[in-house]
Short mmCIF file of C-alpha atoms and ligand atoms in Angstrom, two decimals:
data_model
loop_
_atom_site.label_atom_id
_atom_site.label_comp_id
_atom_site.label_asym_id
_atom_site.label_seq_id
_atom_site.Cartn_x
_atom_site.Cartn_y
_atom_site.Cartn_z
CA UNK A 81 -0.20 5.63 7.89
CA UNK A 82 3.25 5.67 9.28
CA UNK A 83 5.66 4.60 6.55
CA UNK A 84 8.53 2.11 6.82
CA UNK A 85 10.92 4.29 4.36
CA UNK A 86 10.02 7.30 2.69
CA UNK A 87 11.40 10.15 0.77
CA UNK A 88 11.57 13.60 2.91
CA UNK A 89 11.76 16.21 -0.03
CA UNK A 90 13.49 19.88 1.20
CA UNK A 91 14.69 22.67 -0.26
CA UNK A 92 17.70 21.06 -1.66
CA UNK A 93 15.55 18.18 -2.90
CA UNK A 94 15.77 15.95 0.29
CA UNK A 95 16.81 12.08 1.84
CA UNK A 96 15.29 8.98 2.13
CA UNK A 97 14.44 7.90 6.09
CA UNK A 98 13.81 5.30 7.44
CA UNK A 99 13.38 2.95 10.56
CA UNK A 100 16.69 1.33 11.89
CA UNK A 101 15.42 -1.90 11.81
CA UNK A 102 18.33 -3.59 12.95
CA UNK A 103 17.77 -1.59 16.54
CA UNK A 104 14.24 -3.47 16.71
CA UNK A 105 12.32 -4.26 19.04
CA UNK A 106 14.91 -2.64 22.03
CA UNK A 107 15.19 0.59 19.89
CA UNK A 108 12.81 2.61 17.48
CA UNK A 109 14.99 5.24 15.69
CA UNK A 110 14.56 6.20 12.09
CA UNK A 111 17.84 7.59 10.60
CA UNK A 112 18.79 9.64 7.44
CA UNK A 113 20.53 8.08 4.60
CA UNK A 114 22.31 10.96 2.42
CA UNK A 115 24.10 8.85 0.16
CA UNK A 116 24.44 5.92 -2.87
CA UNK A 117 27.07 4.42 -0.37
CA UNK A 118 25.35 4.51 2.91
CA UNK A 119 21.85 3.19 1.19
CA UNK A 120 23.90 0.10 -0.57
CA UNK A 121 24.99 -0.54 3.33
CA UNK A 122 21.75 0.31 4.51
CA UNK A 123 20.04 -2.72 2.46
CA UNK A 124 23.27 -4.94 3.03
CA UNK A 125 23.19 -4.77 6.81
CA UNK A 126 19.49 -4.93 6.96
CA UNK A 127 18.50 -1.62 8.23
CA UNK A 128 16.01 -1.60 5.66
CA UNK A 129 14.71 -5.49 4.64
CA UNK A 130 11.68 -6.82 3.48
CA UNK A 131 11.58 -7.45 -0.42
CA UNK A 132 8.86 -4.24 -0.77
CA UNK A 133 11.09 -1.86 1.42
CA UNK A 134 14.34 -2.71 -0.42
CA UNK A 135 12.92 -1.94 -3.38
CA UNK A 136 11.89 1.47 -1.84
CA UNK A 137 15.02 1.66 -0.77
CA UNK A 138 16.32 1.23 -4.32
CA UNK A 139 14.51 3.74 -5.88
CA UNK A 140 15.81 6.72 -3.21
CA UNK A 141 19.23 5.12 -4.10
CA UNK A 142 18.71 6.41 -7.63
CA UNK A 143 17.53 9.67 -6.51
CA UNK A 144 20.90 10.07 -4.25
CA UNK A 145 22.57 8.58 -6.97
CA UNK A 146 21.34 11.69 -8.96
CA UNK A 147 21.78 14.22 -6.80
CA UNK A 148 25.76 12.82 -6.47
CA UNK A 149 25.89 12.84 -10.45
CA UNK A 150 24.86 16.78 -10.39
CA UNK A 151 28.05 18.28 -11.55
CA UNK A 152 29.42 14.94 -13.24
CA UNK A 153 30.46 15.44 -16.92
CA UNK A 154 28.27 12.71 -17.99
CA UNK A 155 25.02 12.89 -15.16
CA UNK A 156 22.80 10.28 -16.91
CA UNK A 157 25.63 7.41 -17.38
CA UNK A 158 26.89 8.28 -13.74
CA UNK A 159 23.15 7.87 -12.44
CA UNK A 160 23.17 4.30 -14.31
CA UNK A 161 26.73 3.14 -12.86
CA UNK A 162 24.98 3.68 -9.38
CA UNK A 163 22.23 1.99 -10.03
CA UNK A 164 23.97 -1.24 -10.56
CA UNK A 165 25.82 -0.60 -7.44
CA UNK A 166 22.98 0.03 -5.15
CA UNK A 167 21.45 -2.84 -7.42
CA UNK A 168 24.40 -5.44 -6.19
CA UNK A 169 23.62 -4.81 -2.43
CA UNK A 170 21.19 -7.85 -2.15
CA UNK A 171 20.99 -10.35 -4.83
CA UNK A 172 17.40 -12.28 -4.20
CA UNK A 173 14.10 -9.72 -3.52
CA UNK A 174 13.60 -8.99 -6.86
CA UNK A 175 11.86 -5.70 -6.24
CA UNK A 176 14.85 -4.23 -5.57
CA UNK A 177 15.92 -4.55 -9.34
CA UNK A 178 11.53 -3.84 -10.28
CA UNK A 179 12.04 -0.37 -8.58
CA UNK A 180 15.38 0.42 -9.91
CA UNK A 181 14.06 -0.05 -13.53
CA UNK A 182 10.94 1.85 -13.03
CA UNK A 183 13.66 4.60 -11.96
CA UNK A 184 15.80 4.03 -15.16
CA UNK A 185 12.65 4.33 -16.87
CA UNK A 186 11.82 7.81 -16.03
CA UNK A 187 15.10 8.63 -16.18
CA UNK A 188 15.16 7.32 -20.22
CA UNK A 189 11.99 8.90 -21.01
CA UNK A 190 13.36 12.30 -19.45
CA UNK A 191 17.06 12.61 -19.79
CA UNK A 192 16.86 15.56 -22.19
CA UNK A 193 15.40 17.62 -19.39
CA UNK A 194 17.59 19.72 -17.56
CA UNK A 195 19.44 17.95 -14.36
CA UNK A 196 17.10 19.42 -11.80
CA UNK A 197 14.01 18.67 -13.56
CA UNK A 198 15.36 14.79 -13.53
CA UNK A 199 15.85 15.26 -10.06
CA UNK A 200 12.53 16.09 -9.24
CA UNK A 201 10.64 13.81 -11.37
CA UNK A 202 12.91 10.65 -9.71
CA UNK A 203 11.76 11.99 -6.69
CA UNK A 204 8.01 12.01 -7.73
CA UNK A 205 8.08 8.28 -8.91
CA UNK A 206 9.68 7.28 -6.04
CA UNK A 207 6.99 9.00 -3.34
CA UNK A 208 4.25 7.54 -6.34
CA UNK A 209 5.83 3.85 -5.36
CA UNK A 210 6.09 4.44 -1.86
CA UNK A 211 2.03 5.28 -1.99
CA UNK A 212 1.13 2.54 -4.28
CA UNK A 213 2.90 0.16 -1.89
CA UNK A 214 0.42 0.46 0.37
CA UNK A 215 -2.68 0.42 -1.84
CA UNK A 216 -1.67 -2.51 -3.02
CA UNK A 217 -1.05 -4.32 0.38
CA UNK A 218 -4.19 -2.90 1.16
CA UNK A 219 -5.70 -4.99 -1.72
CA UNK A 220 -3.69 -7.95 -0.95
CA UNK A 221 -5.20 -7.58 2.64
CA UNK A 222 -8.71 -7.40 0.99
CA UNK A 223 -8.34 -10.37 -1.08
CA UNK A 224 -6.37 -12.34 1.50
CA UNK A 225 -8.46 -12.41 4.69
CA UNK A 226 -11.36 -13.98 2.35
CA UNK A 227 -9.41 -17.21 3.06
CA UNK A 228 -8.70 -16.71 6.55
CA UNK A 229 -11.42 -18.87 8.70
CA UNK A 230 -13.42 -16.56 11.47
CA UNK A 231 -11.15 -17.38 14.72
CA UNK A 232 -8.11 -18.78 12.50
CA UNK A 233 -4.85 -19.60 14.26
CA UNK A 234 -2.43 -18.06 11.29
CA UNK A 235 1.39 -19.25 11.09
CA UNK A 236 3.51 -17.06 9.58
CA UNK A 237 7.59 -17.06 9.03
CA UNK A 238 9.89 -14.44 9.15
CA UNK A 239 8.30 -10.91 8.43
CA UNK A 240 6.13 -9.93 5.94
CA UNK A 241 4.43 -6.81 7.65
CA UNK A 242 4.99 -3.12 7.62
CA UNK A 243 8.19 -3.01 8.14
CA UNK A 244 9.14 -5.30 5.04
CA UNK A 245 7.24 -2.85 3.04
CA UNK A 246 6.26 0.65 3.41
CA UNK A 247 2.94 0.04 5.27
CA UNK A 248 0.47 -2.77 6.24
CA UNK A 249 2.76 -5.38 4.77
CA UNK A 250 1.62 -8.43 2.42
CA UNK A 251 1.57 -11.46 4.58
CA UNK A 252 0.68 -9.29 7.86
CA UNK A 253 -1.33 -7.03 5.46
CA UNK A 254 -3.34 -10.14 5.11
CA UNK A 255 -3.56 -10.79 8.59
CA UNK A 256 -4.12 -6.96 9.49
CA UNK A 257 -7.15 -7.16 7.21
CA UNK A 258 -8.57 -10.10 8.66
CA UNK A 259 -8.44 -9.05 12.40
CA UNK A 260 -10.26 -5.95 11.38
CA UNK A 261 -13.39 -8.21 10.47
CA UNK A 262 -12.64 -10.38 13.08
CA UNK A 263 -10.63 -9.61 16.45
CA UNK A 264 -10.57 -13.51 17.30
CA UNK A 265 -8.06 -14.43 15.14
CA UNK A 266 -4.48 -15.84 16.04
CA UNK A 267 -0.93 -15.38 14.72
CA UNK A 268 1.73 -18.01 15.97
CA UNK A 269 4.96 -16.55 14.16
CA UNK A 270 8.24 -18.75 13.91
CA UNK A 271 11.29 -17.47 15.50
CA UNK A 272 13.02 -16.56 12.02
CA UNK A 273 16.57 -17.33 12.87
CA UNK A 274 19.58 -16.82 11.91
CA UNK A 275 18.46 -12.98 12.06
CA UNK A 276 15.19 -13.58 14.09
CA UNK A 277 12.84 -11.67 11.96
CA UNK A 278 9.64 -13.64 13.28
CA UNK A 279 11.04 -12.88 16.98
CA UNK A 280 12.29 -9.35 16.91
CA UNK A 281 10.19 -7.43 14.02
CA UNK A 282 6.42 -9.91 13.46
CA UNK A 283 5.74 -10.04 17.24
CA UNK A 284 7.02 -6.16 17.73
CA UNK A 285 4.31 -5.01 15.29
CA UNK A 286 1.23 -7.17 15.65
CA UNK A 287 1.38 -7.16 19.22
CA UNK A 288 1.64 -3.23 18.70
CA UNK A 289 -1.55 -3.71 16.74
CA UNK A 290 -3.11 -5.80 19.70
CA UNK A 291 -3.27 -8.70 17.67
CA UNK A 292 -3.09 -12.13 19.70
CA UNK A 293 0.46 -13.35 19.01
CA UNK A 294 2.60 -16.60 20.13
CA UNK A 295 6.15 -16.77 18.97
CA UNK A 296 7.75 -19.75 18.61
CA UNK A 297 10.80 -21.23 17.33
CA UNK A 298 11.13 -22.87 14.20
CA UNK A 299 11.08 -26.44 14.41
CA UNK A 300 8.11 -26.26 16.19
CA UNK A 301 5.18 -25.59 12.94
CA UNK A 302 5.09 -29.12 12.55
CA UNK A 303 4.25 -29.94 16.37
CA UNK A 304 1.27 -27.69 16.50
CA UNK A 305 -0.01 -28.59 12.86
CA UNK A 306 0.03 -32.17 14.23
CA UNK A 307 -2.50 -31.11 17.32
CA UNK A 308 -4.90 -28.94 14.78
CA UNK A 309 -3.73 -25.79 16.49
CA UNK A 310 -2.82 -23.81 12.61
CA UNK A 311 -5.23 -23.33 11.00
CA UNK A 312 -3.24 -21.92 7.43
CA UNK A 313 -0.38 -20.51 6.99
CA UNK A 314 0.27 -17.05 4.90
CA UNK A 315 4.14 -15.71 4.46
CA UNK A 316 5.25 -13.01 1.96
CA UNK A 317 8.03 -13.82 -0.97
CA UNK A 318 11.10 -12.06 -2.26
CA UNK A 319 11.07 -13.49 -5.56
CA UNK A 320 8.50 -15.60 -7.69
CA UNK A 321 9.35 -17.59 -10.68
CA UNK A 322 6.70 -17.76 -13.46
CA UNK A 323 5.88 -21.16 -12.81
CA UNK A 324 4.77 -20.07 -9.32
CA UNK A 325 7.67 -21.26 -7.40
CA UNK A 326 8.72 -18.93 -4.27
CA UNK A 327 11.60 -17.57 -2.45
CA UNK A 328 11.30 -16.63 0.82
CA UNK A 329 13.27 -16.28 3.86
CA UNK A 330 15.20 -19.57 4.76
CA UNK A 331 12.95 -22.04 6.47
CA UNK A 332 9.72 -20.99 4.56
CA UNK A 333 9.93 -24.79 2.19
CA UNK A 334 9.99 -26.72 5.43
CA UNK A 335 6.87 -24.82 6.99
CA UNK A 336 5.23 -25.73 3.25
CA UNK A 337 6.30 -29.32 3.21
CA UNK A 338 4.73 -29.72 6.58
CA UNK A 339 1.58 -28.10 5.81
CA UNK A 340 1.24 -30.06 2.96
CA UNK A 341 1.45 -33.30 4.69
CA UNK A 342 -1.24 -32.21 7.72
CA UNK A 343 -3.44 -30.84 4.27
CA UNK A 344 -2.99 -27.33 6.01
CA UNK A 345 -3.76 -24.21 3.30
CA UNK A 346 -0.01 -22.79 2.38
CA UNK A 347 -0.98 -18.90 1.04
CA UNK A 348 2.12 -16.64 -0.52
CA UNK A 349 1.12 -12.92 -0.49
CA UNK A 350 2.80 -10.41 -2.90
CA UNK A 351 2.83 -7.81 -5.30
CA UNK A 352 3.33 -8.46 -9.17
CA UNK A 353 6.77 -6.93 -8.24
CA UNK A 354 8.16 -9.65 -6.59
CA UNK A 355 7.38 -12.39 -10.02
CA UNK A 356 10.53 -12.38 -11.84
CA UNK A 357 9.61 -12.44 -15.69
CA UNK A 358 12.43 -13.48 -16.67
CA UNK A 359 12.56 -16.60 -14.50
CA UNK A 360 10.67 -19.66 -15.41
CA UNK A 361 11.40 -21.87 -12.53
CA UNK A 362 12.83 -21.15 -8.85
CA UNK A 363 15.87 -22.95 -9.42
CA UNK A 364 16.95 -19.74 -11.33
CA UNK A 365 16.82 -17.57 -8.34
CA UNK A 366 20.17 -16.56 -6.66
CA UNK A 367 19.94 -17.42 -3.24
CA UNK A 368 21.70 -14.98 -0.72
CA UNK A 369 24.49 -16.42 1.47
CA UNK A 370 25.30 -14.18 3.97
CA UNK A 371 28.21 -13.62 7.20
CA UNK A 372 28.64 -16.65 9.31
CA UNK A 373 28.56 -14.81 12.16
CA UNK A 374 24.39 -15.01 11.97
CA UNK A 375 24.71 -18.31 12.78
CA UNK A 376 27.52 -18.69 15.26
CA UNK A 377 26.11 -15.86 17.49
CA UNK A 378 23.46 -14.42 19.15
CA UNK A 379 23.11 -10.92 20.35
CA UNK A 380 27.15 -10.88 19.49
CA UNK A 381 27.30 -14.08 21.98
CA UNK A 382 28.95 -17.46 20.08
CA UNK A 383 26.78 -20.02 20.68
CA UNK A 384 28.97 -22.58 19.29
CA UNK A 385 32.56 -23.95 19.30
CA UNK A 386 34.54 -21.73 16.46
CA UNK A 387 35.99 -24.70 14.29
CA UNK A 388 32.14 -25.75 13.04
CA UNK A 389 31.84 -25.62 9.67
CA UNK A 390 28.78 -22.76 8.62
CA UNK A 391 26.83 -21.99 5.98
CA UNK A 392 24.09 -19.62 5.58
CA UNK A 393 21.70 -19.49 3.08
CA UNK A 394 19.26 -16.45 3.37
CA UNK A 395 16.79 -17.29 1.43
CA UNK A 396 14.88 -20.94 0.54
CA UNK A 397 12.50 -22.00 -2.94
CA UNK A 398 9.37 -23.69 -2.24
CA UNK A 399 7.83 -25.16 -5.44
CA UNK A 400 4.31 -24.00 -6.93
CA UNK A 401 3.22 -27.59 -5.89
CA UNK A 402 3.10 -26.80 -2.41
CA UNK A 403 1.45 -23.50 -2.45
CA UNK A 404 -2.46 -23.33 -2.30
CA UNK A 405 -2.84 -19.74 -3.66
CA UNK A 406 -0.73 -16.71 -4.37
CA UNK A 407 -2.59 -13.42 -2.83
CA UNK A 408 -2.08 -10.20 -4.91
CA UNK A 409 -3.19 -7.20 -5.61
CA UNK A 410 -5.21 -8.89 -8.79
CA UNK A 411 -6.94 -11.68 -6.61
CA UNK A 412 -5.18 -15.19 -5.03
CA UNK A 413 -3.78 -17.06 -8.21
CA UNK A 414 -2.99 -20.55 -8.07
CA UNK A 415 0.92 -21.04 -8.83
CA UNK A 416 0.64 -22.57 -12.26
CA UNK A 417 -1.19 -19.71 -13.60
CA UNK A 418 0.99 -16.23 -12.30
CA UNK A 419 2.57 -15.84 -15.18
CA UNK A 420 -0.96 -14.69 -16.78
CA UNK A 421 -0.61 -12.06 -15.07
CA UNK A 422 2.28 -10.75 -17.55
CA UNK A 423 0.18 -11.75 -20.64
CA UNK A 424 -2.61 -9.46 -19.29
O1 LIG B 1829 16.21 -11.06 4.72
P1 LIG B 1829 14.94 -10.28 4.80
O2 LIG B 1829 14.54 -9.93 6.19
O3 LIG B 1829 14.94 -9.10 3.86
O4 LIG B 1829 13.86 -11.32 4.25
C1 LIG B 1829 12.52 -10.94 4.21
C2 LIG B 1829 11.61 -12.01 3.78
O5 LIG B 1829 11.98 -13.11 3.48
C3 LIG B 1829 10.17 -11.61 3.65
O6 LIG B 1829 9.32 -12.66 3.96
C4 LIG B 1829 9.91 -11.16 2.20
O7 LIG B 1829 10.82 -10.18 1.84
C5 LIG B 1829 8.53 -10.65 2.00
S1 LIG B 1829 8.34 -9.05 2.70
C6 LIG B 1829 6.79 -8.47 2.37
#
């Protein structure tokens, strides 16, 4: 399987690449990121999004962070001061911080190795991630398209495919899985805006897939839940609290309110790396607010007179109460009971 991001090792230990995905769906080109500095502005400007591929992206920051520290007086502190750096880029997908730590870990367990031995090992945990990524969408696929009904229309918001993770993706995983048992099945994806994830990046790769795909925008769910055309709706998270609350990309709480009231199934799919531990309820999650300029434009065109006020949250929380099941890679888990899967 083609992956999202991954780690290209050479002789002088390698780089991480990955597709542009901020070129999408006009232009596919992967690019190189060399640096600490170009992979924090890789995950800021969205080149690389998704909460599974940031963390990815994380991880190769460490490695570059590394390599950088090489001839530094004090490599393994150095390493750690990047870390936080790359770790700042995005503050809500909390697999970003999951894959830094599992970095830091081998880094910990190893730093009385010599530099180049530290080097390599990074880069093995990182390329072990990057494959157990898509093992466990694979699972979460599995698992997921039990509850998808033969000849379901599926709604899903913003994008939770392959190119939010490394392959197969969680939400899309789902639906990937299911249209491989059944090629009836529909996907209606919402628009996604400000940065029109749902438009640009969910139609680009199911319809790639041939999967049968209507885009709409997003104040439209509601409409077609009202005339029995969604059948249940699956989306991915960025961060889950352990009371089973999730974030998810801005607009995701009214999509679950609405289901709720047309008694529509409202499915989360994600790994155990996107619960946050050390959360007990959403309203701990930072929520993202990013440039203006999202809103007021589209394609670099205003779309508005410039003395609106803005504001623009990324991300939005939508309470355990309102979520039928979350898919992982251990089974679907109602809300109340994820954070069992910590005590296991
Ligand atoms: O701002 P983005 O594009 O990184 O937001 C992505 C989402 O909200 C996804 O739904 C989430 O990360 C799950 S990806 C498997």
């Amino acid at each position: 399987m083609e992956k999202t991001i991954e780690w290209i090792k050479t002789n002088n230990f390698g780089y991480s690449k990955m597709i542009d995905q901020t070129q999408l769906p006009y232009i596919y080109k992967k690019i190189s990121i060399n640096s600490s500095k170009d992979m924090y502005s890789a995950i800021k400007s969205m080149i690389v999004r998704g909460a599974p591929a940031i963390g990815i992206a994380g991880a190769h920051g460490v490695i570059l962070g590394a390599i950088e520290s090489l001839n530094c007086d004090n490599f393994v502190e150095n390493i750690k001061k990047i870390a936080s750096f790359i770790n700042s880029s995005r503050p809500t997908a909390v697999n970003l911080v999951w894959a830094i730590k599992e970095q830091l870990k081998v880094l910990e367990k190893n730093k009385n190795e010599d530099r180049k031995t530290i080097i390599d090992l990074l880069i093995e945990n990182a390329i072990r991630l990057e494959n157990d990524d898509i093992e466990i969408n694979k699972k979460i696929g599995e698992y997921g398209s039990a509850i998808i009904p033969k000849g379901a229309t599926i709604l899903t918001h913003c994008n939770a495919g392959s190119l939010a993770t490394v392959g197969w993706g969680t939400a899309l995983g789902v639906v990937r899985s299911a249209f491989e048992k059944d090629k009836t099945i529909k996907v209606f994806a919402d628009e996604t805006r400000p940065r029109g994830q749902g438009a640009r990046l969910t139609t680009y790769e199911l319809t790639k897939d041939n999967i049968n795909t209507t885009l709409i925008t997003d104040g439209m769910g509601a409409y077609f839940m009202r005339k029995k055309m969604i059948d249940v709706v699956v989306v991915g998270a960025d961060r889950i609290s352990l009371n089973g609350d999730c974030a998810n990309k801005i607009g995701t709480y009214m999509v679950a309110i609405a289901a709720k009231y047309h008694n529509i199934p409202f499915y989360v799919a994600a790994p155990k790396s996107t619960i946050d531990p050390a959360i007990k309820s959403g309203d701990e999650i930072v929520i993202e607010l990013r440039d203006e300029k999202e809103v007021t434009t589209i394609n670099d065109k205003p779309i508005c007179v410039s003395n609106v006020n803005i504001i623009n949250p990324s991300f939005d929380v939508t309470p355990g109460a309102l979520i039928t099941g979350i898919i992982t890679e251990y089974g679907i888990i109602k809300p109340n009971e994820i954070h069992k899967l910590f005590t296991k």
